[in-house]
Amino acid sequence: MAVKETVMEEFPRMKRLPEYVFATVNALKMEARRRQEDIIDLGMGNPDLPTPQHIVAKLLEAAQKPHNHRYSASRGITKLRGAIADWYKRRYDVDIDPETEAIATIGAKEGLSHLVLATSSPGEVVLVPNPTYPIHAYSVVIAGGDLVSIPLDPDRDFFEDLVTITRLIQPRPKMLIISFPHNPTTAVVDRQFFEKVVAYAQEYNVMIVHDFAYADLVFDGYVAPSFLEVPGAKEVGVELFSLSKSYSMPGWRLGFTVGNPKLVHALTRIKSYLDYGVFQPIQIAGIIALNGPYEPVLDIVNTYKERRDALCRGLKRIGWRVEPPKGTMFVWAKIPKKFRHLKSVEFSKMLIREAKVAVSPGLGFGEYGDEYVRFALVENTHRINQAIRGLRKVLQGK
């Protein structure tokens, strides 16, 4: 007797989402750990450094007050939005109206995905670099939009590809999602790059969404510009920031979106249906973070720099040459030539088995990343040096 199909068996939106590439590698890592193997995990970009103590202290103080346990404001409490505006003025000399041009989000990931959902309709084209952080691409898929990839490769001209694709495709793109310093490639840009982005947006009537999660994680004298520094930027787009990296607050889930008032209003409206905002004591602690001293941020950045230097020096020592990145908490490494035929997933699986080191396969960030792996700087220098010894066994056979 045939079993009758039910509506539970078909979820078209889920069918558009591919299987999670990282799942295969994660499963192999967990199997090894169940066998009591010591796997050095440089895969997921999960910051391991503690949140600065003055921020934690404010959370504890605020959490003791019962009125902070109630539903909060989904767009963020007034003083937090004021702190966001002050932060932008102080850091980038950008004027932000806290009432119409700023909204708190449950991390940058939530803000971006709901912004795309609020502003993109099925069939509309959104441009996203490839490789890129997965939610940049799959927020488009979840919203029912048409995702078009722009190769992000040091050997290609990003703007030449961007303009060519924009002119060729129909319908014309509605939005461009970018992020610099860039995860996973660690690419950085200067202010002139954003001037070209604004000019492009004005010419082709394209909305810009810039994810600025790694604003502070920069090295060797490089200073990351804000997209909103450029005249006209606020007329064409928004910028997102997360407190996860700069203030080592990943599990707190606090970020914000600022810029174009129409886009901010759209995000505000959709969030008013979806959530009641971040737990209020976290928002209050976020105010202390944004208004507080910058030295704790510099301490966090210096720790990542030490780890970057240890990893890049170690890789060079064993014959794997990688350019030290000027930004992010990652190292994007092209697979050594003799292993490149394996591609990123099989190479990553081999590193777990033979080097006892977990990395992220580049394919997980898009097909143009398949000749790379990403190292996350989430272990101390002692563990990184241990990882190098394991990698040497694979690369040099000893």
Tab-separated table of N, CA and C in Angstrom, residues 327-390:
chain	number	residue	atom	x	y	z
A	327	GLY	N	44.232	42.133	7.951
A	327	GLY	CA	42.987	42.254	8.698
A	327	GLY	C	42.320	40.920	8.931
A	328	THR	N	41.326	40.897	9.797
A	328	THR	CA	40.490	39.768	10.222
A	328	THR	C	41.218	38.917	11.257
A	329	MET	N	40.578	37.824	11.656
A	329	MET	CA	41.161	36.872	12.605
A	329	MET	C	41.420	35.538	11.905
A	330	PHE	N	41.746	35.640	10.604
A	330	PHE	CA	41.945	34.442	9.795
A	330	PHE	C	43.224	34.529	8.972
A	331	VAL	N	43.641	33.366	8.476
A	331	VAL	CA	44.680	33.277	7.452
A	331	VAL	C	44.091	32.435	6.324
A	332	TRP	N	44.104	32.985	5.128
A	332	TRP	CA	43.532	32.332	3.930
A	332	TRP	C	44.707	31.775	3.142
A	333	ALA	N	44.814	30.470	3.098
A	333	ALA	CA	46.022	29.837	2.556
A	333	ALA	C	45.699	28.986	1.330
A	334	LYS	N	46.411	29.254	0.252
A	334	LYS	CA	46.249	28.417	-0.936
A	334	LYS	C	46.868	27.049	-0.663
A	335	ILE	N	46.156	26.007	-1.001
A	335	ILE	CA	46.626	24.648	-0.746
A	335	ILE	C	47.950	24.431	-1.469
A	336	PRO	N	48.965	23.857	-0.801
A	336	PRO	CA	50.249	23.591	-1.473
A	336	PRO	C	50.046	22.827	-2.775
A	337	LYS	N	50.877	23.138	-3.752
A	337	LYS	CA	50.671	22.663	-5.119
A	337	LYS	C	50.519	21.143	-5.212
A	338	LYS	N	51.324	20.405	-4.452
A	338	LYS	CA	51.292	18.941	-4.606
A	338	LYS	C	50.006	18.327	-4.043
A	339	PHE	N	49.244	19.115	-3.260
A	339	PHE	CA	47.980	18.617	-2.703
A	339	PHE	C	46.761	19.279	-3.338
A	340	ARG	N	46.983	20.209	-4.273
A	340	ARG	CA	45.879	21.027	-4.772
A	340	ARG	C	44.831	20.206	-5.527
A	341	HIS	N	45.263	19.085	-6.091
A	341	HIS	CA	44.309	18.239	-6.827
A	341	HIS	C	43.231	17.661	-5.920
A	342	LEU	N	43.508	17.614	-4.610
A	342	LEU	CA	42.532	17.075	-3.664
A	342	LEU	C	41.328	17.993	-3.483
A	343	LYS	N	41.535	19.296	-3.741
A	343	LYS	CA	40.554	20.341	-3.450
A	343	LYS	C	40.386	20.467	-1.931
A	344	SER	N	39.592	21.451	-1.525
A	344	SER	CA	39.647	21.881	-0.129
A	344	SER	C	39.021	20.904	0.873
A	345	VAL	N	37.949	20.230	0.505
A	345	VAL	CA	37.292	19.355	1.474
A	345	VAL	C	38.158	18.137	1.782
A	346	GLU	N	38.649	17.467	0.733
A	346	GLU	CA	39.484	16.282	0.955
A	346	GLU	C	40.797	16.650	1.628
A	347	PHE	N	41.358	17.806	1.266
A	347	PHE	CA	42.596	18.252	1.904
A	347	PHE	C	42.361	18.521	3.395
A	348	SER	N	41.241	19.156	3.723
A	348	SER	CA	40.917	19.434	5.118
A	348	SER	C	40.720	18.146	5.907
A	349	LYS	N	40.077	17.172	5.292
A	349	LYS	CA	39.887	15.879	5.960
A	349	LYS	C	41.223	15.195	6.201
A	350	MET	N	42.130	15.308	5.249
A	350	MET	CA	43.454	14.714	5.409
A	350	MET	C	44.214	15.365	6.562
A	351	LEU	N	44.078	16.703	6.705
A	351	LEU	CA	44.773	17.399	7.784
A	351	LEU	C	44.275	16.934	9.152
A	352	ILE	N	42.985	16.642	9.270
A	352	ILE	CA	42.474	16.121	10.539
A	352	ILE	C	43.061	14.743	10.822
A	353	ARG	N	43.056	13.889	9.808
A	353	ARG	CA	43.532	12.522	9.998
A	353	ARG	C	45.037	12.470	10.289
A	354	GLU	N	45.811	13.226	9.523
A	354	GLU	CA	47.263	13.042	9.558
A	354	GLU	C	48.013	14.120	10.338
A	355	ALA	N	47.476	15.340	10.400
A	355	ALA	CA	48.154	16.418	11.124
A	355	ALA	C	47.490	16.716	12.458
A	356	LYS	N	46.280	16.180	12.660
A	356	LYS	CA	45.486	16.463	13.860
A	356	LYS	C	45.173	17.963	13.964
A	357	VAL	N	44.922	18.579	12.805
A	357	VAL	CA	44.594	20.006	12.728
A	357	VAL	C	43.313	20.167	11.919
A	358	ALA	N	42.354	20.920	12.468
A	358	ALA	CA	41.107	21.190	11.754
A	358	ALA	C	41.146	22.597	11.176
A	359	VAL	N	40.802	22.717	9.900
A	359	VAL	CA	40.691	24.011	9.220
A	359	VAL	C	39.361	24.033	8.484
A	360	SER	N	38.999	25.187	7.944
A	360	SER	CA	37.762	25.291	7.163
A	360	SER	C	38.070	25.145	5.677
A	361	PRO	N	37.403	24.227	4.983
A	361	PRO	CA	37.618	24.102	3.540
A	361	PRO	C	37.079	25.315	2.792
A	362	GLY	N	37.864	25.800	1.839
A	362	GLY	CA	37.470	26.998	1.103
A	362	GLY	C	36.185	26.857	0.328
A	363	LEU	N	35.827	25.633	-0.058
A	363	LEU	CA	34.594	25.424	-0.812
A	363	LEU	C	33.376	25.881	-0.016
A	364	GLY	N	33.477	25.847	1.315
A	364	GLY	CA	32.363	26.268	2.145
A	364	GLY	C	32.016	27.738	1.999
A	365	PHE	N	32.917	28.510	1.384
A	365	PHE	CA	32.698	29.940	1.189
A	365	PHE	C	32.384	30.274	-0.272
A	366	GLY	N	32.256	29.234	-1.109
A	366	GLY	CA	31.958	29.440	-2.526
A	366	GLY	C	32.917	28.657	-3.395
A	367	GLU	N	32.476	28.373	-4.620
A	367	GLU	CA	33.284	27.521	-5.498
A	367	GLU	C	34.643	28.126	-5.840
A	368	TYR	N	34.757	29.458	-5.814
A	368	TYR	CA	36.041	30.080	-6.109
A	368	TYR	C	37.033	29.942	-4.952
A	369	GLY	N	36.601	29.348	-3.852
A	369	GLY	CA	37.495	29.148	-2.722
A	369	GLY	C	38.036	27.734	-2.610
A	370	ASP	N	37.779	26.903	-3.609
A	370	ASP	CA	38.051	25.476	-3.468
A	370	ASP	C	39.540	25.114	-3.496
A	371	GLU	N	40.406	26.053	-3.842
A	371	GLU	CA	41.846	25.771	-3.796
A	371	GLU	C	42.487	26.325	-2.531
A	372	TYR	N	41.659	26.706	-1.557
A	372	TYR	CA	42.151	27.328	-0.330
A	372	TYR	C	41.579	26.638	0.894
A	373	VAL	N	42.238	26.868	2.031
A	373	VAL	CA	41.662	26.557	3.331
A	373	VAL	C	41.812	27.799	4.213
A	374	ARG	N	40.937	27.895	5.213
A	374	ARG	CA	40.990	29.042	6.118
A	374	ARG	C	41.377	28.587	7.524
A	375	PHE	N	42.415	29.227	8.048
A	375	PHE	CA	42.812	29.021	9.435
A	375	PHE	C	42.179	30.128	10.282
A	376	ALA	N	41.541	29.783	11.384
A	376	ALA	CA	41.028	30.769	12.340
A	376	ALA	C	42.030	30.882	13.492
A	377	LEU	N	42.306	32.114	13.890
A	377	LEU	CA	43.321	32.363	14.924
A	377	LEU	C	42.688	32.280	16.311
A	378	VAL	N	42.168	31.093	16.631
A	378	VAL	CA	41.395	30.926	17.865
A	378	VAL	C	42.086	29.991	18.857
A	379	GLU	N	43.364	29.753	18.652
A	379	GLU	CA	44.159	28.998	19.615
A	379	GLU	C	45.379	29.828	19.997
A	380	ASN	N	45.943	29.586	21.177
A	380	ASN	CA	47.113	30.353	21.601
A	380	ASN	C	48.351	29.948	20.797
A	381	THR	N	49.419	30.716	20.955
A	381	THR	CA	50.615	30.479	20.122
A	381	THR	C	51.234	29.111	20.384
A	382	HIS	N	51.143	28.613	21.625
A	382	HIS	CA	51.671	27.280	21.923
A	382	HIS	C	50.953	26.227	21.084
A	383	ARG	N	49.619	26.326	21.027
A	383	ARG	CA	48.837	25.357	20.244
A	383	ARG	C	49.072	25.544	18.745
A	384	ILE	N	49.259	26.795	18.321
A	384	ILE	CA	49.543	27.043	16.907
A	384	ILE	C	50.873	26.396	16.522
A	385	ASN	N	51.878	26.521	17.377
A	385	ASN	CA	53.172	25.879	17.090
A	385	ASN	C	53.043	24.365	17.072
A	386	GLN	N	52.180	23.833	17.937
A	386	GLN	CA	51.901	22.398	17.915
A	386	GLN	C	51.253	22.002	16.589
A	387	ALA	N	50.336	22.859	16.104
A	387	ALA	CA	49.693	22.599	14.810
A	387	ALA	C	50.712	22.587	13.679
A	388	ILE	N	51.678	23.493	13.744
A	388	ILE	CA	52.710	23.543	12.708
A	388	ILE	C	53.496	22.234	12.667
A	389	ARG	N	53.789	21.671	13.835
A	389	ARG	CA	54.520	20.391	13.868
A	389	ARG	C	53.702	19.287	13.208
A	390	GLY	N	52.392	19.306	13.440
A	390	GLY	CA	51.544	18.320	12.778
A	390	GLY	C	51.475	18.529	11.277
